[in-house]
Amino acid sequence: MHTRGAVTRSDLVGLTGLNRSTIKGLTADLVAAGLVRESAPIGRGGAGRPSITIEPESDNVYVLALDIGVEHLTAVRIGLGGIVLDRRGLRQSVGDYGVRRTLRRLQRLAGALLAGAGSKAVCVGIGVGVCGVVSTDDGVVRFAPNLGWVDVPLRDLLARSLDTSLRIEVGNDGDLGAIAEHLRGAGKGLSDLAFICGEVGIGGGIILGGRAMRGVGGYAGEIGHMSLNAKGRLCRCGRRGCWETEVGDEAVLLATGAPAGMTLDEVLKAYATGERWVQAGMRRVGRSLGLGVVNLVNIFNPELIVFGGATRHIFAALEPLVRDALAQALVAPGEQVRLELPALGDDAIAIGAAELAFRPLLGDPIGALAGLTAKRSPRT
Ligand SMILES: [Zn+2]
């Protein structure tokens, strides 16, 4: 129900292989716990008895999802079933990311957001996506070059600043975006895809054989730091010519020589309307974006590459150049890949973070709910 939405009892019988009376008993338990609701059958479609529809209580069972980017902070309430209920966000300017300041801002956003939840609503967990290399076991951000964070114990700091004992899961933004687009977005039903996201930097997540690629320490998928140009610009990771120095929004501003204070949107508009000063720089960015895509295609043979975050706008502007570059990919994997925009828009990372936070509830709904009574919810 969490992934499919409303289902009938007969659907559940078919999906689980359990018999009708067992399903009836189990759904009754979930209804009593306030996790799902049953609705009377509508009409009498076709032959047989109309079946009762069961759907998640999305408004009343939710997680708090936080998305920490270089240029934005977002807090989203996401209901059971992956439904976005409400969000609060703010833009932040480059270089303005002290850990304490970020925590204060998140506390304010989360407080305002949670104050809007109904009195019957229960927060069952907290999920956080951050644009950096994350140790998921302990929620420590090992390295977020574009935030300037090194070994920040984000999980513990958030627990203190939100004054909560709820479980907090922290993940890399690209990994979470990939999980969300795979489960609910452009990659629904596919087994192999790559998700690209980013603003100043470029992050990513890879789904291989239906599962998120982790690597031995959970740090895999840092595609923004593929080394593409040994003579390129210095990257914030300390090396030279990483992909993100050539294709992120900062790279677009630098490559086009945009005047100080000009935004990515304005540069993309200038390109679209044919202003001459942006053309050469934008073509360079388009070729680099294509080059990285070719590498992803050759290494992972994905069926789909999704362009999220700021790359959504950059790809949309430069799509013909990226598709031209794709001709350089090896023939077979190059033929198989589709390039698309995310179906979940800017919410992909928060929705992926919510999936982490929903896991304990999905694994043991009644047990997890019972455990919550001893927990302290975040302050509003
Ligand atoms: Zn780098």
PDB file of C-alpha atoms in Angstrom, residues 64-67 72-77 84-91 105-117 347 350:
ATOM      1  CA  LEU A  64       9.808  14.737   8.584  1.00  0.00           C
ATOM      2  CA  ALA A  65      12.186  14.851   5.604  1.00  0.00           C
ATOM      3  CA  LEU A  66      15.006  17.383   5.394  1.00  0.00           C
ATOM      4  CA  ASP A  67      16.974  18.219   2.260  1.00  0.00           C
ATOM      5  CA  HIS A  72      18.520  25.486  -0.425  1.00  0.00           C
ATOM      6  CA  LEU A  73      17.255  23.993   2.811  1.00  0.00           C
ATOM      7  CA  THR A  74      13.899  22.238   2.632  1.00  0.00           C
ATOM      8  CA  ALA A  75      11.721  20.557   5.250  1.00  0.00           C
ATOM      9  CA  VAL A  76       8.889  18.399   3.938  1.00  0.00           C
ATOM     10  CA  ARG A  77       6.143  16.445   5.676  1.00  0.00           C
ATOM     11  CA  VAL A  84       4.032  15.224  -0.002  1.00  0.00           C
ATOM     12  CA  LEU A  85       1.767  16.905   2.550  1.00  0.00           C
ATOM     13  CA  ASP A  86       3.476  20.224   3.185  1.00  0.00           C
ATOM     14  CA  ARG A  87       6.847  21.892   2.782  1.00  0.00           C
ATOM     15  CA  ARG A  88       8.869  24.840   4.026  1.00  0.00           C
ATOM     16  CA  GLY A  89      12.078  25.971   2.425  1.00  0.00           C
ATOM     17  CA  LEU A  90      14.568  28.738   2.082  1.00  0.00           C
ATOM     18  CA  ARG A  91      17.305  29.705  -0.335  1.00  0.00           C
ATOM     19  CA  ARG A 105      17.515  27.218  10.188  1.00  0.00           C
ATOM     20  CA  LEU A 106      16.414  23.593   9.980  1.00  0.00           C
ATOM     21  CA  GLN A 107      14.961  23.823  13.487  1.00  0.00           C
ATOM     22  CA  ARG A 108      12.902  26.863  12.452  1.00  0.00           C
ATOM     23  CA  LEU A 109      11.723  25.254   9.197  1.00  0.00           C
ATOM     24  CA  ALA A 110      10.842  21.967  10.905  1.00  0.00           C
ATOM     25  CA  GLY A 111       9.067  23.715  13.772  1.00  0.00           C
ATOM     26  CA  ALA A 112       6.871  25.739  11.427  1.00  0.00           C
ATOM     27  CA  LEU A 113       6.165  22.680   9.309  1.00  0.00           C
ATOM     28  CA  LEU A 114       5.241  20.374  12.184  1.00  0.00           C
ATOM     29  CA  ALA A 115       3.024  23.027  13.776  1.00  0.00           C
ATOM     30  CA  GLY A 116       0.824  22.673  10.697  1.00  0.00           C
ATOM     31  CA  ALA A 117       0.219  18.937  11.219  1.00  0.00           C
ATOM     32  CA  ASP A 347      10.961  16.684  -4.055  1.00  0.00           C
ATOM     33  CA  ALA A 350      13.096  14.523   0.387  1.00  0.00           C
TER      34      ALA A 350
END
